[in-house]
Amino acid sequence: MILNNQDILSLSERYRAHFINSLSGYKSANLIGTKDLNGRENLSIVSSVFHLGANPPLMGVIFRPHSVRRDTLENILETETYTINHVNSLIWKEAHQTSARYNEGQSEFDETGLTPYYYADFEAPFVAQSQVKIGLKLRQHQTIELNKTVLVIGEIVHVEVDDNAVKEDGFVNLEQLDTVAVSGLDCYHTASKIDRLEYAKPDIPTTCKT
Amino acid sequence: MILNNQDILSLSERYRAHFINSLSGYKSANLIGTKDLNGRENLSIVSSVFHLGANPPLMGVIFRPHSVRRDTLENILETETYTINHVNSLIWKEAHQTSARYNEGQSEFDETGLTPYYYADFEAPFVAQSQVKIGLKLRQHQTIELNKTVLVIGEIVHVEVDDNAVKEDGFVNLEQLDTVAVSGLDCYHTASKIDRLEYAKPDIPTTCKT
C-alpha cells in the first residue's frame, strides 16, 4: 500500500497508533523504576529509550503528553533519579502488565511480582529479574512543542551486567542476556544474531567480525 | 560487573562507545536517503531513528556532533526532505557499508549497489530494496547542548509497505518484511515473535493476542 500525508491523517486514531508505532522498526524494551518523594515505588514499561551518546554516557526517553497521570515522569522530574532495566523473555508479560492503569498507591512491583532491588545509596529501585540494570541521573528535560511529548535525558551513573556477556571490545551480547525487542505497541521479539561487521571503509569489502 | 559513573568515564573511548551503545537495547536499522541542493544523492545507515508520535506522525533521529563532514544532516537541513528505509537481511551488509567515508561526490548508492527509487515528485531517494519506505518532511531540529548531538524531527508524508504485512488493526509485521535490528555499533539481528499482548488492565491477567 502507498499512503500519503492525508491518507495517514484520515486513519482512525487506534489504527494509526499501531501503524505509525510500527514504522520506526524494532525498539528497545525497558522498565523504568522510580520512587516518588514519599518513597512509593513505581515501575513502567517503555519502548522509547534510545542511545544519545557515549561520552558523557547519555540515554534519552520520550514520554507522552503530560495530560494523564504519569507517575514515572513526575517521579523523574521530582527526584532526578531513575533506573532503566532490560526486559527479557522470562519477564516480558510482567513487564507489559506494568502499563495497566493501577490506582494511586498501588505499586507495579507488587501487582506484577517483579522484585525491587536497591544498590548502595542509589534511591531508585532496579528490577532484580533484569539482566541489565542501569542507574541514571536526570540531566535535561524538555517538551517537544510539535506534539507535547517530553524528552528526558539522563546520564548513566551505574551499570550492572554479567561479565560474561561483555566482550573484549566493550560490546554487550544482548542475546546472551535474553533481552527482548518490541515492535508496534504490543509485539515482543527475541533476536538472533546475523553477524557483527567490521568498521566500514571505502574500497574494502564489508567484513564479518566472526 | 558493576560500574559507577567514574568507572564508565575512565573506560577507553572505543570500549565505552561499544559498551554504552549496547545498553539501550535493540535498535532500529534504517537507511536515510537524501539529495543535496545540486541533486547529488546520499545514503547513510543510522540506528538512532525513534518513534515520536502518531498524531501527527513524527519520527526522530539523532546525529552525532557537527564536527566532521556529515552529508545526510546537511542535506536534510537544506532540502527539508528525506527518506527512512528499513534495512532487511538481504541488504544488511550494503547498508552497513554506507557508513564508510567516501569522497565527496561519491554516492553511497553507486558504491554499495543499493538502488535509488523515486516516487512522483518526492525529491529524496528511497531505497528500492527496502520493504518499508518512508518519506519525511523536516519539522524541527535542535542541538542537544549536553553533547552537541542534533535531534531532527520529521513528519511522515509518504509510506510504502506491502499490504500483506499490515494487519487489520494497523500493526505492521516486521518479521514478514524481514526488517533487522541492531545492537551496539555493529551487530545485526533478525527477530522472532514471542507474541502480541492485549492492552493491559489492572486485575486482568496478561493475555496473548494469538
CSV table of C-alpha atoms in Angstrom, one decimal:
chain,number,residue,atom,x,y,z
A,1,MET,CA,0.0,0.0,0.0
A,2,ILE,CA,1.0,3.6,-0.6
A,3,LEU,CA,-0.2,6.2,1.8
A,4,ASN,CA,0.4,10.0,1.6
A,5,ASN,CA,0.1,12.5,4.4
A,6,GLN,CA,-3.7,12.9,4.0
A,7,ASP,CA,-4.2,9.2,4.0
A,8,ILE,CA,-2.3,8.8,7.2
A,9,LEU,CA,-4.2,11.7,8.9
A,10,SER,CA,-7.5,10.2,7.9
A,11,LEU,CA,-6.8,6.8,9.6
A,12,SER,CA,-8.7,6.0,12.8
A,13,GLU,CA,-6.8,7.0,15.9
A,14,ARG,CA,-6.2,3.4,17.1
A,15,TYR,CA,-5.2,2.1,13.6
A,16,ARG,CA,-2.8,5.0,13.2
A,17,ALA,CA,-1.2,4.4,16.6
A,18,HIS,CA,-0.5,0.8,15.7
A,19,PHE,CA,0.7,1.6,12.2
A,20,ILE,CA,3.0,4.6,12.9
A,21,ASN,CA,4.4,2.9,16.0
A,22,SER,CA,5.5,0.0,13.8
A,23,LEU,CA,7.3,2.2,11.2
A,24,SER,CA,10.4,3.1,13.1
A,25,GLY,CA,11.4,-0.6,13.3
A,26,TYR,CA,12.4,-2.7,16.3
A,27,LYS,CA,12.5,-0.8,19.6
A,28,SER,CA,14.1,-1.5,22.9
A,29,ALA,CA,12.0,-2.9,25.7
A,30,ASN,CA,12.9,-1.4,29.1
A,31,LEU,CA,11.4,-1.0,32.5
A,32,ILE,CA,11.8,2.4,34.3
A,33,GLY,CA,12.0,2.2,38.0
A,34,THR,CA,11.3,5.3,40.2
A,35,LYS,CA,10.2,6.4,43.6
A,36,ASP,CA,8.1,9.4,44.5
A,37,LEU,CA,9.0,11.9,47.2
A,38,ASN,CA,7.1,9.8,49.7
A,39,GLY,CA,9.2,6.8,48.9
A,40,ARG,CA,6.5,4.9,47.0
A,41,GLU,CA,7.9,2.8,44.1
A,42,ASN,CA,6.7,2.9,40.5
A,43,LEU,CA,7.6,0.7,37.6
A,44,SER,CA,6.7,1.3,33.9
A,45,ILE,CA,7.5,-0.3,30.6
A,46,VAL,CA,8.7,1.9,27.8
A,47,SER,CA,9.7,1.3,24.2
A,48,SER,CA,11.1,4.8,23.8
A,49,VAL,CA,14.5,4.6,25.3
A,50,PHE,CA,17.3,5.5,22.9
A,51,HIS,CA,21.1,5.9,22.9
A,52,LEU,CA,22.1,9.5,22.8
A,53,GLY,CA,25.9,9.4,23.3
A,54,ALA,CA,28.7,7.6,25.0
A,55,ASN,CA,30.8,10.5,26.3
A,56,PRO,CA,29.2,11.5,28.6
A,57,PRO,CA,27.1,8.4,28.7
A,58,LEU,CA,23.5,9.6,28.0
A,59,MET,CA,20.2,8.0,27.3
A,60,GLY,CA,17.0,9.6,26.1
A,61,VAL,CA,13.4,8.6,26.7
A,62,ILE,CA,10.2,10.0,25.3
A,63,PHE,CA,7.1,10.4,27.4
A,64,ARG,CA,3.6,11.0,26.0
A,65,PRO,CA,1.9,14.3,26.5
A,66,HIS,CA,1.5,15.5,30.1
A,67,SER,CA,-2.3,15.1,30.2
A,68,VAL,CA,-3.0,12.0,32.1
A,69,ARG,CA,-1.5,10.8,35.4
A,70,ARG,CA,2.0,9.7,34.6
A,71,ASP,CA,3.8,8.8,37.8
A,72,THR,CA,7.1,7.8,36.1
A,73,LEU,CA,7.7,11.2,34.5
A,74,GLU,CA,6.7,13.1,37.6
A,75,ASN,CA,8.9,11.0,39.8
A,76,ILE,CA,11.9,11.5,37.5
A,77,LEU,CA,11.4,15.3,37.5
A,78,GLU,CA,11.0,15.4,41.3
A,79,THR,CA,13.7,13.0,42.3
A,80,GLU,CA,16.1,13.3,39.3
A,81,THR,CA,16.9,9.7,39.8
A,82,TYR,CA,15.7,6.6,37.9
A,83,THR,CA,16.6,3.2,36.6
A,84,ILE,CA,16.4,1.5,33.2
A,85,ASN,CA,16.2,-2.3,33.2
A,86,HIS,CA,16.2,-4.5,30.1
A,87,VAL,CA,13.1,-6.7,29.6
A,88,ASN,CA,13.9,-10.3,29.0
A,89,SER,CA,11.9,-13.3,27.9
A,90,LEU,CA,11.3,-14.5,31.5
A,91,ILE,CA,9.5,-11.3,32.5
A,92,TRP,CA,8.0,-9.9,29.2
A,93,LYS,CA,4.4,-10.4,30.4
A,94,GLU,CA,5.0,-8.9,33.8
A,95,ALA,CA,6.8,-6.0,32.1
A,96,HIS,CA,3.8,-5.4,29.7
A,97,GLN,CA,1.4,-5.6,32.7
A,98,THR,CA,3.1,-2.6,34.3
A,99,SER,CA,1.3,-0.5,31.6
A,100,ALA,CA,-2.1,-1.1,33.2
A,101,ARG,CA,-3.6,1.9,35.0
A,102,TYR,CA,-3.3,0.9,38.6
A,103,ASN,CA,-4.8,3.1,41.3
A,104,GLU,CA,-2.6,5.6,43.0
A,105,GLY,CA,-0.8,3.9,45.8
A,106,GLN,CA,-0.7,0.5,44.0
A,107,SER,CA,2.9,-0.4,43.2
A,108,GLU,CA,3.5,-2.1,39.8
A,109,PHE,CA,6.2,-4.2,41.6
A,110,ASP,CA,3.6,-5.6,44.0
A,111,GLU,CA,1.0,-6.1,41.3
A,112,THR,CA,3.2,-7.9,38.8
A,113,GLY,CA,5.5,-9.8,41.1
A,114,LEU,CA,8.7,-8.1,39.8
A,115,THR,CA,11.1,-7.5,42.6
A,116,PRO,CA,12.6,-4.2,43.5
A,117,TYR,CA,16.4,-4.3,44.0
A,118,TYR,CA,18.4,-1.5,45.6
A,119,TYR,CA,22.1,-0.9,45.3
A,120,ALA,CA,24.0,1.0,48.0
A,121,ASP,CA,22.5,4.5,48.4
A,122,PHE,CA,21.0,4.8,44.9
A,123,GLU,CA,17.5,6.0,45.6
A,124,ALA,CA,15.5,4.4,42.7
A,125,PRO,CA,14.6,0.7,42.5
A,126,PHE,CA,16.1,-1.6,39.9
A,127,VAL,CA,14.4,-4.7,38.7
A,128,ALA,CA,16.0,-7.8,40.3
A,129,GLN,CA,15.0,-10.1,37.4
A,130,SER,CA,16.5,-7.8,34.8
A,131,GLN,CA,20.0,-8.8,33.5
A,132,VAL,CA,20.9,-5.3,32.5
A,133,LYS,CA,20.4,-2.7,35.3
A,134,ILE,CA,21.2,0.9,34.6
A,135,GLY,CA,21.0,3.8,37.1
A,136,LEU,CA,20.6,7.3,35.8
A,137,LYS,CA,20.6,10.9,37.0
A,138,LEU,CA,18.3,13.4,35.2
A,139,ARG,CA,20.4,15.9,33.1
A,140,GLN,CA,17.8,17.6,30.9
A,141,HIS,CA,14.1,17.6,30.0
A,142,GLN,CA,12.1,19.5,27.5
A,143,THR,CA,8.7,19.5,25.9
A,144,ILE,CA,8.7,18.8,22.1
A,145,GLU,CA,6.3,21.5,21.0
A,146,LEU,CA,5.1,19.6,17.9
A,147,ASN,CA,3.2,17.1,19.9
A,148,LYS,CA,3.8,18.0,23.6
A,149,THR,CA,5.8,14.8,24.2
A,150,VAL,CA,8.5,15.2,26.8
A,151,LEU,CA,12.1,14.3,26.1
A,152,VAL,CA,14.0,13.2,29.2
A,153,ILE,CA,17.8,12.9,29.1
A,154,GLY,CA,19.7,11.1,31.8
A,155,GLU,CA,23.4,10.3,32.5
A,156,ILE,CA,24.3,6.7,33.2
A,157,VAL,CA,25.9,6.6,36.7
A,158,HIS,CA,25.5,2.9,37.5
A,159,VAL,CA,25.5,-0.3,35.4
A,160,GLU,CA,25.1,-3.9,36.4
A,161,VAL,CA,25.6,-6.6,33.8
A,162,ASP,CA,27.0,-10.2,33.8
A,163,ASP,CA,30.8,-10.1,33.0
A,164,ASN,CA,30.4,-13.0,30.6
A,165,ALA,CA,28.2,-11.0,28.3
A,166,VAL,CA,30.6,-8.1,27.9
A,167,LYS,CA,33.1,-8.8,25.2
A,168,GLU,CA,36.7,-7.7,25.0
A,169,ASP,CA,35.9,-4.5,23.0
A,170,GLY,CA,33.0,-3.5,25.2
A,171,PHE,CA,30.2,-4.9,23.1
A,172,VAL,CA,27.4,-6.4,25.2
A,173,ASN,CA,25.9,-9.6,23.9
A,174,LEU,CA,22.2,-8.9,24.4
A,175,GLU,CA,21.1,-12.3,23.2
A,176,GLN,CA,23.2,-13.9,25.9
A,177,LEU,CA,21.3,-11.7,28.4
A,178,ASP,CA,18.0,-12.7,26.8
A,179,THR,CA,17.0,-9.0,26.2
A,180,VAL,CA,13.8,-8.7,24.0
A,181,ALA,CA,12.7,-6.2,21.4
A,182,VAL,CA,9.3,-4.6,20.8
A,183,SER,CA,7.6,-3.7,17.6
A,184,GLY,CA,4.5,-1.6,17.3
A,185,LEU,CA,2.5,-1.1,20.6
A,186,ASP,CA,2.4,-4.7,21.8
A,187,CYS,CA,4.6,-7.2,20.0
A,188,TYR,CA,7.6,-8.7,21.7
A,189,HIS,CA,10.5,-10.5,20.0
A,190,THR,CA,13.7,-12.4,20.7
A,191,ALA,CA,16.6,-11.7,18.4
A,192,SER,CA,19.1,-13.8,16.6
A,193,LYS,CA,22.5,-12.5,15.6
A,194,ILE,CA,23.3,-12.4,11.9
A,195,ASP,CA,26.8,-11.2,12.5
A,196,ARG,CA,28.9,-8.3,13.6
A,197,LEU,CA,30.6,-6.2,10.9
A,198,GLU,CA,34.0,-4.5,10.8
A,199,TYR,CA,34.1,-0.7,10.7
A,200,ALA,CA,33.3,0.1,7.1
A,201,LYS,CA,36.0,1.6,4.8
A,202,PRO,CA,35.8,2.7,1.2
A,203,ASP,CA,37.1,0.2,-1.3
A,204,ILE,CA,37.3,-2.6,1.3
A,205,PRO,CA,34.5,-5.2,1.1
A,206,THR,CA,32.2,-5.4,4.1
A,207,THR,CA,33.7,-7.9,6.5
A,208,CYS,CA,32.2,-10.0,9.3
A,209,LYS,CA,33.8,-10.0,12.7
A,210,THR,CA,33.3,-13.7,13.3
B,1,MET,CA,30.3,-6.4,36.6
B,2,ILE,CA,29.2,-3.2,38.4
B,3,LEU,CA,30.4,0.1,37.1
B,4,ASN,CA,29.8,3.6,38.6
B,5,ASN,CA,30.0,6.9,36.9
B,6,GLN,CA,33.8,7.2,37.4
B,7,ASP,CA,34.4,3.7,36.1
B,8,ILE,CA,32.5,4.5,32.9
B,9,LEU,CA,34.3,7.8,32.3
B,10,SER,CA,37.6,6.0,32.7
B,11,LEU,CA,36.9,3.4,30.0
B,12,SER,CA,38.8,3.9,26.8
B,13,GLU,CA,37.0,5.9,24.2
B,14,ARG,CA,36.4,2.9,21.8
B,15,TYR,CA,35.4,0.4,24.6
B,16,ARG,CA,33.0,3.0,26.1
B,17,ALA,CA,31.4,3.6,22.6
B,18,HIS,CA,30.7,-0.2,22.2
B,19,PHE,CA,29.6,-0.6,25.8
B,20,ILE,CA,27.3,2.4,26.1
B,21,ASN,CA,25.8,1.9,22.6
B,22,SER,CA,24.8,-1.6,23.7
B,23,LEU,CA,23.0,-0.5,26.9
B,24,SER,CA,19.8,0.9,25.4
B,25,GLY,CA,18.8,-2.5,24.0
B,26,TYR,CA,17.9,-3.4,20.4
B,27,LYS,CA,17.8,-0.5,17.9
B,28,SER,CA,16.1,0.0,14.6
B,29,ALA,CA,18.2,-0.3,11.4
B,30,ASN,CA,17.4,2.3,8.8
B,31,LEU,CA,18.9,3.9,5.7
B,32,ILE,CA,18.4,7.6,5.3
B,33,GLY,CA,18.2,8.8,1.7
B,34,THR,CA,18.8,12.5,0.8
B,35,LYS,CA,19.8,14.8,-2.0
B,36,ASP,CA,22.0,17.9,-1.8
B,37,LEU,CA,21.0,21.2,-3.4
B,38,ASN,CA,22.9,20.1,-6.5
B,39,GLY,CA,20.9,16.9,-6.8
B,40,ARG,CA,23.6,14.6,-5.7
B,41,GLU,CA,22.3,11.5,-3.8
B,42,ASN,CA,23.4,10.4,-0.4
B,43,LEU,CA,22.6,7.3,1.6
B,44,SER,CA,23.5,6.7,5.3
B,45,ILE,CA,22.7,3.9,7.8
B,46,VAL,CA,21.5,5.0,11.2
B,47,SER,CA,20.5,3.2,14.3
B,48,SER,CA,19.1,6.3,16.0
B,49,VAL,CA,15.6,6.6,14.4
B,50,PHE,CA,12.8,6.5,17.0
B,51,HIS,CA,9.1,6.8,17.2
B,52,LEU,CA,8.0,10.2,18.5
B,53,GLY,CA,4.2,10.2,18.0
B,54,ALA,CA,1.4,9.0,15.8
B,55,ASN,CA,-0.7,12.2,15.6
B,56,PRO,CA,0.9,14.0,13.8
B,57,PRO,CA,3.0,11.1,12.6
B,58,LEU,CA,6.5,12.0,13.7
B,59,MET,CA,9.9,10.3,13.8
B,60,GLY,CA,13.1,11.5,15.5
B,61,VAL,CA,16.7,10.8,14.6
B,62,ILE,CA,19.9,11.7,16.4
B,63,PHE,CA,23.0,12.8,14.5
B,64,ARG,CA,26.4,13.0,16.1
B,65,PRO,CA,28.2,16.3,16.8
B,66,HIS,CA,28.5,18.6,13.8
B,67,SER,CA,32.3,18.4,13.7
B,68,VAL,CA,33.0,16.1,10.8
B,69,ARG,CA,31.5,16.1,7.3
B,70,ARG,CA,28.0,14.8,7.6
B,71,ASP,CA,26.2,15.0,4.3
B,72,THR,CA,23.0,13.5,5.5
B,73,LEU,CA,22.3,16.0,8.2
B,74,GLU,CA,23.3,18.9,5.9
B,75,ASN,CA,21.1,17.7,3.1
B,76,ILE,CA,18.1,17.4,5.5
B,77,LEU,CA,18.6,20.9,6.8
B,78,GLU,CA,19.0,22.3,3.3
B,79,THR,CA,16.2,20.4,1.5
B,80,GLU,CA,13.9,19.6,4.4
B,81,THR,CA,13.1,16.3,2.7
B,82,TYR,CA,14.5,12.8,3.4
B,83,THR,CA,13.5,9.1,3.4
B,84,ILE,CA,13.8,6.4,6.0
B,85,ASN,CA,14.1,2.9,4.7
B,86,HIS,CA,14.1,-0.3,6.8
B,87,VAL,CA,17.2,-2.5,6.5
B,88,ASN,CA,16.5,-6.1,5.8
B,89,SER,CA,18.5,-9.3,5.8
B,90,LEU,CA,19.2,-9.1,2.1
B,91,ILE,CA,20.9,-5.7,2.2
B,92,TRP,CA,22.3,-5.5,5.7
B,93,LYS,CA,25.9,-5.6,4.5
B,94,GLU,CA,25.3,-3.0,1.8
B,95,ALA,CA,23.5,-0.9,4.4
B,96,HIS,CA,26.5,-1.1,6.8
B,97,GLN,CA,28.9,-0.2,4.0
B,98,THR,CA,27.2,3.2,3.6
B,99,SER,CA,28.9,4.2,6.8
B,100,ALA,CA,32.3,4.2,5.1
B,101,ARG,CA,33.8,7.7,4.5
B,102,TYR,CA,33.5,8.0,0.8
B,103,ASN,CA,34.9,11.0,-1.0
B,104,GLU,CA,32.8,14.0,-1.7
B,105,GLY,CA,31.0,13.3,-5.0
B,106,GLN,CA,30.9,9.5,-4.5
B,107,SER,CA,27.3,8.3,-4.0
B,108,GLU,CA,26.7,5.5,-1.5
B,109,PHE,CA,24.1,4.2,-3.9
B,110,ASP,CA,26.7,3.7,-6.6
B,111,GLU,CA,29.3,2.3,-4.2
B,112,THR,CA,27.1,-0.2,-2.5
B,113,GLY,CA,24.8,-1.3,-5.3
B,114,LEU,CA,21.7,-0.2,-3.5
B,115,THR,CA,19.2,1.3,-5.9
B,116,PRO,CA,17.6,4.7,-5.7
B,117,TYR,CA,13.9,4.8,-6.2
B,118,TYR,CA,11.8,7.9,-6.7
B,119,TYR,CA,8.1,8.3,-6.1
B,120,ALA,CA,6.1,11.0,-8.0
B,121,ASP,CA,7.6,14.4,-7.2
B,122,PHE,CA,9.1,13.5,-3.8
B,123,GLU,CA,12.6,14.9,-4.0
B,124,ALA,CA,14.6,12.5,-1.9
B,125,PRO,CA,15.6,9.0,-3.0
B,126,PHE,CA,14.1,5.9,-1.4
B,127,VAL,CA,15.9,2.5,-1.4
B,128,ALA,CA,14.3,0.2,-3.9
B,129,GLN,CA,15.4,-2.9,-2.0
B,130,SER,CA,13.8,-1.8,1.3
B,131,GLN,CA,10.4,-3.2,2.1
B,132,VAL,CA,9.4,-0.2,4.2
B,133,LYS,CA,9.9,3.1,2.6
B,134,ILE,CA,9.0,6.3,4.5
B,135,GLY,CA,9.1,9.8,3.1
B,136,LEU,CA,9.5,12.7,5.6
B,137,LYS,CA,9.5,16.5,5.7
B,138,LEU,CA,11.7,18.2,8.3
B,139,ARG,CA,9.6,19.8,11.1
B,140,GLN,CA,12.2,20.7,13.7
B,141,HIS,CA,15.8,20.4,14.6
B,142,GLN,CA,17.9,21.3,17.6
B,143,THR,CA,21.2,20.8,19.2
B,144,ILE,CA,21.3,18.9,22.4
B,145,GLU,CA,23.6,21.0,24.4
B,146,LEU,CA,24.8,18.2,26.7
B,147,ASN,CA,26.8,16.6,23.9
B,148,LYS,CA,26.2,18.6,20.8
B,149,THR,CA,24.2,15.9,19.1
B,150,VAL,CA,21.5,17.1,16.8
B,151,LEU,CA,17.9,15.9,17.1
B,152,VAL,CA,16.0,16.0,13.8
B,153,ILE,CA,12.2,15.6,13.8
B,154,GLY,CA,10.3,14.8,10.6
B,155,GLU,CA,6.7,14.3,9.7
B,156,ILE,CA,5.8,11.2,7.8
B,157,VAL,CA,4.2,12.2,4.5
B,158,HIS,CA,4.6,9.0,2.4
B,159,VAL,CA,4.7,5.3,3.3
B,160,GLU,CA,5.1,2.3,1.0
B,161,VAL,CA,4.7,-1.2,2.5
B,162,ASP,CA,3.3,-4.5,1.3
B,163,ASP,CA,-0.4,-4.8,2.1
B,164,ASN,CA,0.0,-8.3,3.3
B,165,ALA,CA,2.3,-7.2,6.2
B,166,VAL,CA,-0.2,-4.7,7.6
B,167,LYS,CA,-2.7,-6.3,9.9
B,168,GLU,CA,-6.3,-5.4,10.5
B,169,ASP,CA,-5.6,-3.1,13.4
B,170,GLY,CA,-2.7,-1.3,11.7
B,171,PHE,CA,0.1,-3.3,13.2
B,172,VAL,CA,2.9,-3.9,10.7
B,173,ASN,CA,4.5,-7.4,10.8
B,174,LEU,CA,8.2,-6.5,10.6
B,175,GLU,CA,9.3,-10.1,10.5
B,176,GLN,CA,7.3,-10.7,7.4
B,177,LEU,CA,9.1,-7.7,5.9
B,178,ASP,CA,12.5,-9.1,7.0
B,179,THR,CA,13.4,-5.9,8.9
B,180,VAL,CA,16.6,-6.3,11.0
B,181,ALA,CA,17.6,-4.8,14.3
B,182,VAL,CA,21.0,-3.5,15.5
B,183,SER,CA,22.7,-3.8,18.8
B,184,GLY,CA,25.8,-1.8,19.8
B,185,LEU,CA,27.7,-0.3,17.0
B,186,ASP,CA,27.9,-3.2,14.5
B,187,CYS,CA,25.8,-6.2,15.4
B,188,TYR,CA,22.8,-7.1,13.2
B,189,HIS,CA,19.9,-9.4,14.2
B,190,THR,CA,16.8,-10.9,12.8
B,191,ALA,CA,13.8,-11.1,15.2
B,192,SER,CA,11.4,-13.8,16.2
B,193,LYS,CA,8.0,-13.0,17.6
B,194,ILE,CA,7.2,-14.2,21.1
B,195,ASP,CA,3.7,-12.9,20.9
B,196,ARG,CA,1.5,-9.8,20.9
B,197,LEU,CA,-0.2,-8.9,24.1
B,198,GLU,CA,-3.6,-7.3,24.8
B,199,TYR,CA,-3.8,-3.8,26.2
B,200,ALA,CA,-3.0,-4.3,29.9
B,201,LYS,CA,-5.7,-3.7,32.6
B,202,PRO,CA,-5.5,-3.9,36.4
B,203,ASP,CA,-6.8,-7.2,37.8
B,204,ILE,CA,-6.9,-8.9,34.4
B,205,PRO,CA,-4.1,-11.4,33.6
B,206,THR,CA,-1.8,-10.5,30.8
B,207,THR,CA,-3.3,-12.1,27.6
B,208,CYS,CA,-1.7,-13.0,24.3
B,209,LYS,CA,-3.4,-11.8,21.1
B,210,THR,CA,-2.8,-15.1,19.3
